[in-house]
Amino acid sequence: MPSIFSYQSAEVDWCEGNFDRSPIIAEYYNTVNGTILFSLALLTPLNFLVLDVFSELQINHGTFTAYGRIFSMYFHMTLSYLGQLLDELSILWTLAVAYSFWYPKVYFPRFIKSRKHFIWLSGVTTIISTLMSFIKPAINAYALNCIAFHLLYLTWRELKKCNDKRVHRMAAVMIMWWVLAISSWISDRWLCGLWQAINFPYFHSFWHVLIALSLLYCCPLVIYFDVTYEMPSFRPKLGYWPSDSWPVVVPYVALEEPHKQC
């Protein structure tokens, strides 16, 4: 039985050819574009940098995200069993942190009475999910992608209560990037033979970049809705750094007083 550290010991192998461009990097482009994702992960805290109340949380979440990108690079470089689990579990725990602190109280189950109880529930659920992920690692990626549908459902619920056109536009951009990302992921997974036949097996690399762009817009939306619930004396406002007119921007949330719009 191969070691969990061994090259190509993972249950998953993506469409890109192995060791085509390097004798030590299994999936070259899937690994190298991790540097782009790492840079985007470091930009994530800027989504709510102006909210001093979230300073500690944003650093922790940015750290989780950055470690996830490092684990992803390690996995695609080695295609090892350990790398696969580190990559998938880092995503699971990053989502758990986000749910624990930003999931709106209005959607709590009836038996949950406080944020502290919900954090405990999230922690226990995440630990159980972590243990279950060792049973059949090949299905982990599918399960993690399914969480996106719950996030889209929550976004739809919140947009129904909000009249701010900027919020709706940012949600539309987020969903656009997500649709392109999941389409690339499915194409790489299910149509690999076709892409290899035309010598273009790089759709998982596209997935990496596109899902990172989707998350860059998702984070300020989550914070925007969180402020409307947790800081009712303030009015959150979405903006773009360095300027709305720039072709490449980082969306963020600013606070205004005294009335909220949604």
Tab-separated table of C-alpha atoms in Angstrom:
chain	number	residue	atom	x	y	z
A	1	MET	CA	0.000	0.000	0.000
A	2	PRO	CA	1.540	3.361	-1.018
A	3	SER	CA	2.415	5.949	1.586
A	4	ILE	CA	0.012	8.864	2.017
A	5	PHE	CA	2.967	11.093	1.059
A	6	SER	CA	3.666	9.191	-2.177
A	7	TYR	CA	3.248	10.872	-5.536
A	8	GLN	CA	-0.023	9.905	-7.274
A	9	SER	CA	-1.408	8.106	-4.210
A	10	ALA	CA	-4.564	10.286	-4.258
A	11	GLU	CA	-7.924	8.935	-5.395
A	12	VAL	CA	-8.339	11.927	-7.717
A	13	ASP	CA	-6.321	12.777	-10.811
A	14	TRP	CA	-7.361	15.788	-12.873
A	15	CYS	CA	-7.341	16.020	-16.638
A	16	GLU	CA	-4.005	17.780	-17.076
A	17	GLY	CA	-1.216	15.395	-18.031
A	18	ASN	CA	1.142	14.379	-15.238
A	19	PHE	CA	4.818	15.403	-15.300
A	20	ASP	CA	4.513	16.784	-18.837
A	21	ARG	CA	6.510	19.931	-18.042
A	22	SER	CA	8.421	19.084	-14.905
A	23	PRO	CA	9.850	15.895	-13.375
A	24	ILE	CA	8.786	16.984	-9.869
A	25	ILE	CA	5.439	18.704	-10.519
A	26	ALA	CA	2.636	16.333	-11.456
A	27	GLU	CA	0.099	18.894	-12.722
A	28	TYR	CA	2.165	21.895	-13.736
A	29	TYR	CA	-0.491	24.490	-14.563
A	30	ASN	CA	-2.818	23.432	-11.727
A	31	THR	CA	0.119	23.954	-9.382
A	32	VAL	CA	1.586	27.156	-10.805
A	33	ASN	CA	-1.705	29.029	-10.968
A	34	GLY	CA	-1.953	28.450	-7.218
A	35	THR	CA	0.357	31.465	-6.896
A	36	ILE	CA	-2.405	33.593	-8.464
A	37	LEU	CA	-4.922	32.158	-6.040
A	38	PHE	CA	-2.585	32.776	-3.107
A	39	SER	CA	-2.393	36.458	-4.113
A	40	LEU	CA	-6.174	36.668	-4.349
A	41	ALA	CA	-6.448	35.014	-0.929
A	42	LEU	CA	-4.279	37.763	0.526
A	43	LEU	CA	-6.628	40.336	-1.036
A	44	THR	CA	-9.688	38.797	0.640
A	45	PRO	CA	-9.294	40.748	3.928
A	46	LEU	CA	-9.468	43.984	1.907
A	47	ASN	CA	-13.134	43.123	1.264
A	48	PHE	CA	-13.871	44.410	4.751
A	49	LEU	CA	-10.675	46.166	5.779
A	50	VAL	CA	-12.602	49.306	6.674
A	51	LEU	CA	-14.626	47.412	9.282
A	52	ASP	CA	-12.329	47.588	12.296
A	53	VAL	CA	-14.714	45.449	14.331
A	54	PHE	CA	-13.879	42.512	12.080
A	55	SER	CA	-10.101	43.005	12.096
A	56	GLU	CA	-9.203	39.840	14.014
A	57	LEU	CA	-11.749	37.735	12.176
A	58	GLN	CA	-10.660	38.949	8.739
A	59	ILE	CA	-7.028	38.071	9.489
A	60	ASN	CA	-8.013	34.607	10.672
A	61	HIS	CA	-10.197	33.999	7.631
A	62	GLY	CA	-7.504	35.308	5.292
A	63	THR	CA	-5.009	32.969	6.956
A	64	PHE	CA	-7.315	29.966	6.497
A	65	THR	CA	-7.780	30.872	2.833
A	66	ALA	CA	-4.054	31.342	2.221
A	67	TYR	CA	-3.210	27.994	3.829
A	68	GLY	CA	-5.871	26.404	1.629
A	69	ARG	CA	-4.105	27.710	-1.467
A	70	ILE	CA	-0.762	26.317	-0.238
A	71	PHE	CA	-2.347	22.909	0.357
A	72	SER	CA	-3.935	23.046	-3.114
A	73	MET	CA	-0.535	23.708	-4.688
A	74	TYR	CA	0.972	20.802	-2.713
A	75	PHE	CA	-1.821	18.467	-3.825
A	76	HIS	CA	-1.517	19.270	-7.529
A	77	MET	CA	2.268	19.100	-7.352
A	78	THR	CA	2.287	15.618	-5.830
A	79	LEU	CA	-1.221	14.168	-6.358
A	80	SER	CA	-0.642	12.537	-2.972
A	81	TYR	CA	-3.359	11.199	-0.689
A	82	LEU	CA	-2.236	13.583	2.059
A	83	GLY	CA	-2.297	16.517	-0.357
A	84	GLN	CA	-5.819	15.666	-1.481
A	85	LEU	CA	-7.134	15.578	2.081
A	86	LEU	CA	-5.299	18.758	3.099
A	87	ASP	CA	-6.699	20.559	0.059
A	88	GLU	CA	-10.290	19.427	0.678
A	89	LEU	CA	-10.266	19.769	4.454
A	90	SER	CA	-8.829	23.288	4.298
A	91	ILE	CA	-11.864	24.256	2.186
A	92	LEU	CA	-14.215	22.533	4.632
A	93	TRP	CA	-12.745	24.310	7.668
A	94	THR	CA	-12.638	27.702	5.922
A	95	LEU	CA	-16.347	27.308	5.159
A	96	ALA	CA	-16.958	26.257	8.759
A	97	VAL	CA	-15.310	29.433	10.071
A	98	ALA	CA	-17.338	31.569	7.655
A	99	TYR	CA	-20.612	29.876	8.606
A	100	SER	CA	-19.834	30.058	12.318
A	101	PHE	CA	-19.339	33.825	12.419
A	102	TRP	CA	-21.420	35.142	9.515
A	103	TYR	CA	-24.432	32.863	9.168
A	104	PRO	CA	-27.452	35.136	9.881
A	105	LYS	CA	-29.184	34.445	13.189
A	106	VAL	CA	-32.553	34.691	11.477
A	107	TYR	CA	-31.765	31.389	9.711
A	108	PHE	CA	-30.627	29.530	12.831
A	109	PRO	CA	-32.471	26.254	13.582
A	110	ARG	CA	-35.132	26.764	16.248
A	111	PHE	CA	-33.216	24.810	18.870
A	112	ILE	CA	-30.205	27.162	18.544
A	113	LYS	CA	-30.554	30.101	20.956
A	114	SER	CA	-27.282	31.990	20.487
A	115	ARG	CA	-24.254	32.455	18.228
A	116	LYS	CA	-22.153	30.493	20.715
A	117	HIS	CA	-24.455	27.476	20.406
A	118	PHE	CA	-24.336	27.753	16.615
A	119	ILE	CA	-20.521	27.826	16.650
A	120	TRP	CA	-20.556	24.631	18.711
A	121	LEU	CA	-22.970	23.046	16.230
A	122	SER	CA	-20.795	24.108	13.302
A	123	GLY	CA	-17.692	22.757	15.025
A	124	VAL	CA	-19.231	19.361	15.795
A	125	THR	CA	-20.667	19.095	12.268
A	126	THR	CA	-17.293	19.971	10.763
A	127	ILE	CA	-15.443	17.412	12.893
A	128	ILE	CA	-17.923	14.691	11.875
A	129	SER	CA	-17.610	15.742	8.210
A	130	THR	CA	-13.817	15.658	8.534
A	131	LEU	CA	-13.898	12.083	9.817
A	132	MET	CA	-16.357	11.047	7.096
A	133	SER	CA	-14.114	12.541	4.416
A	134	PHE	CA	-11.618	9.725	4.984
A	135	ILE	CA	-14.198	7.071	4.044
A	136	LYS	CA	-14.410	7.893	0.329
A	137	PRO	CA	-12.217	10.900	-0.513
A	138	ALA	CA	-13.224	10.803	-4.191
A	139	ILE	CA	-16.667	12.229	-3.355
A	140	ASN	CA	-15.387	15.021	-1.100
A	141	ALA	CA	-15.070	17.546	-3.925
A	142	TYR	CA	-18.656	16.908	-5.046
A	143	ALA	CA	-19.945	17.357	-1.495
A	144	LEU	CA	-18.023	20.619	-1.038
A	145	ASN	CA	-19.355	22.004	-4.313
A	146	CYS	CA	-22.907	21.271	-3.180
A	147	ILE	CA	-22.471	23.788	-0.334
A	148	ALA	CA	-22.447	26.484	-3.015
A	149	PHE	CA	-26.125	25.819	-3.703
A	150	HIS	CA	-26.969	26.619	-0.092
A	151	LEU	CA	-24.968	29.853	-0.309
A	152	LEU	CA	-26.800	30.789	-3.517
A	153	TYR	CA	-30.126	30.077	-1.812
A	154	LEU	CA	-29.206	32.357	1.113
A	155	THR	CA	-28.107	35.066	-1.323
A	156	TRP	CA	-31.465	34.824	-3.110
A	157	ARG	CA	-33.314	35.130	0.217
A	158	GLU	CA	-31.350	38.247	1.151
A	159	LEU	CA	-31.655	39.877	-2.266
A	160	LYS	CA	-35.441	39.636	-2.004
A	161	LYS	CA	-35.247	41.976	1.007
A	162	CYS	CA	-32.759	44.414	-0.507
A	163	ASN	CA	-33.349	47.258	-2.988
A	164	ASP	CA	-29.742	48.405	-3.338
A	165	LYS	CA	-28.812	48.052	-7.027
A	166	ARG	CA	-25.111	47.765	-6.163
A	167	VAL	CA	-25.828	44.693	-4.053
A	168	HIS	CA	-27.820	43.045	-6.831
A	169	ARG	CA	-25.118	43.869	-9.378
A	170	MET	CA	-22.360	42.470	-7.182
A	171	ALA	CA	-24.396	39.299	-6.573
A	172	ALA	CA	-24.894	38.926	-10.331
A	173	VAL	CA	-21.130	39.227	-10.939
A	174	MET	CA	-20.434	36.691	-8.173
A	175	ILE	CA	-22.900	34.215	-9.692
A	176	MET	CA	-21.491	34.774	-13.192
A	177	TRP	CA	-17.971	33.856	-12.027
A	178	TRP	CA	-19.351	30.863	-10.092
A	179	VAL	CA	-21.272	29.527	-13.122
A	180	LEU	CA	-18.137	29.798	-15.264
A	181	ALA	CA	-16.096	28.159	-12.497
A	182	ILE	CA	-18.398	25.191	-11.893
A	183	SER	CA	-18.774	24.716	-15.663
A	184	SER	CA	-14.986	24.478	-15.950
A	185	TRP	CA	-14.818	22.035	-13.019
A	186	ILE	CA	-17.503	19.762	-14.482
A	187	SER	CA	-15.937	19.957	-17.955
A	188	ASP	CA	-12.561	18.880	-16.593
A	189	ARG	CA	-14.116	16.054	-14.582
A	190	TRP	CA	-16.621	14.656	-17.065
A	191	LEU	CA	-15.274	15.626	-20.499
A	192	CYS	CA	-11.609	14.924	-19.939
A	193	GLY	CA	-11.346	12.602	-22.951
A	194	LEU	CA	-12.564	15.359	-25.255
A	195	TRP	CA	-10.120	17.966	-23.915
A	196	GLN	CA	-7.212	15.538	-24.074
A	197	ALA	CA	-8.134	14.682	-27.670
A	198	ILE	CA	-7.777	18.352	-28.659
A	199	ASN	CA	-4.752	18.802	-26.361
A	200	PHE	CA	-6.409	21.356	-24.052
A	201	PRO	CA	-6.819	19.666	-20.634
A	202	TYR	CA	-6.614	22.861	-18.550
A	203	PHE	CA	-10.155	23.513	-17.361
A	204	HIS	CA	-9.316	22.716	-13.735
A	205	SER	CA	-6.810	25.569	-13.879
A	206	PHE	CA	-9.609	27.831	-15.076
A	207	TRP	CA	-11.710	26.601	-12.154
A	208	HIS	CA	-9.045	27.739	-9.695
A	209	VAL	CA	-8.979	31.292	-11.022
A	210	LEU	CA	-12.723	31.653	-11.642
A	211	ILE	CA	-13.803	30.376	-8.217
A	212	ALA	CA	-11.283	32.731	-6.583
A	213	LEU	CA	-12.847	35.654	-8.481
A	214	SER	CA	-16.313	34.527	-7.392
A	215	LEU	CA	-15.198	34.432	-3.749
A	216	LEU	CA	-13.696	37.896	-4.088
A	217	TYR	CA	-17.235	39.182	-4.705
A	218	CYS	CA	-18.890	36.760	-2.295
A	219	CYS	CA	-16.998	37.975	0.789
A	220	PRO	CA	-18.206	41.606	0.736
A	221	LEU	CA	-21.769	40.422	0.106
A	222	VAL	CA	-21.607	38.204	3.185
A	223	ILE	CA	-20.241	41.086	5.269
A	224	TYR	CA	-22.843	43.468	3.857
A	225	PHE	CA	-25.708	41.229	4.946
A	226	ASP	CA	-24.030	40.549	8.288
A	227	VAL	CA	-23.809	44.279	9.044
A	228	THR	CA	-27.524	44.759	8.316
A	229	TYR	CA	-28.287	42.192	11.036
A	230	GLU	CA	-25.530	42.738	13.580
A	231	MET	CA	-24.914	46.513	13.312
A	232	PRO	CA	-28.368	48.036	12.646
A	233	SER	CA	-27.228	51.556	13.540
A	234	PHE	CA	-24.974	51.579	10.467
A	235	ARG	CA	-25.729	51.524	6.785
A	236	PRO	CA	-23.344	49.265	4.813
A	237	LYS	CA	-22.242	50.457	1.404
A	238	LEU	CA	-20.478	48.445	-1.276
A	239	GLY	CA	-17.536	49.997	-3.064
A	240	TYR	CA	-14.595	49.110	-5.291
A	241	TRP	CA	-10.917	49.712	-4.587
A	242	PRO	CA	-9.063	51.626	-5.894
A	243	SER	CA	-11.945	53.106	-7.946
A	244	ASP	CA	-15.234	52.085	-9.540
A	245	SER	CA	-13.867	53.125	-12.931
A	246	TRP	CA	-10.826	50.840	-12.853
A	247	PRO	CA	-11.004	47.668	-14.990
A	248	VAL	CA	-9.524	45.536	-12.193
A	249	VAL	CA	-10.947	46.203	-8.736
A	250	VAL	CA	-11.327	44.721	-5.262
A	251	PRO	CA	-14.872	45.042	-3.879
A	252	TYR	CA	-15.221	46.084	-0.240
A	253	VAL	CA	-17.763	47.182	2.379
A	254	ALA	CA	-17.808	50.626	3.997
A	255	LEU	CA	-20.047	51.845	6.830
A	256	GLU	CA	-22.262	54.895	6.865
A	257	GLU	CA	-24.572	56.229	9.556
A	258	PRO	CA	-27.301	56.264	10.627
A	259	HIS	CA	-29.832	54.341	8.514
A	260	LYS	CA	-29.580	51.031	6.707
A	261	GLN	CA	-31.096	50.551	3.276
A	262	CYS	CA	-32.056	46.863	3.383
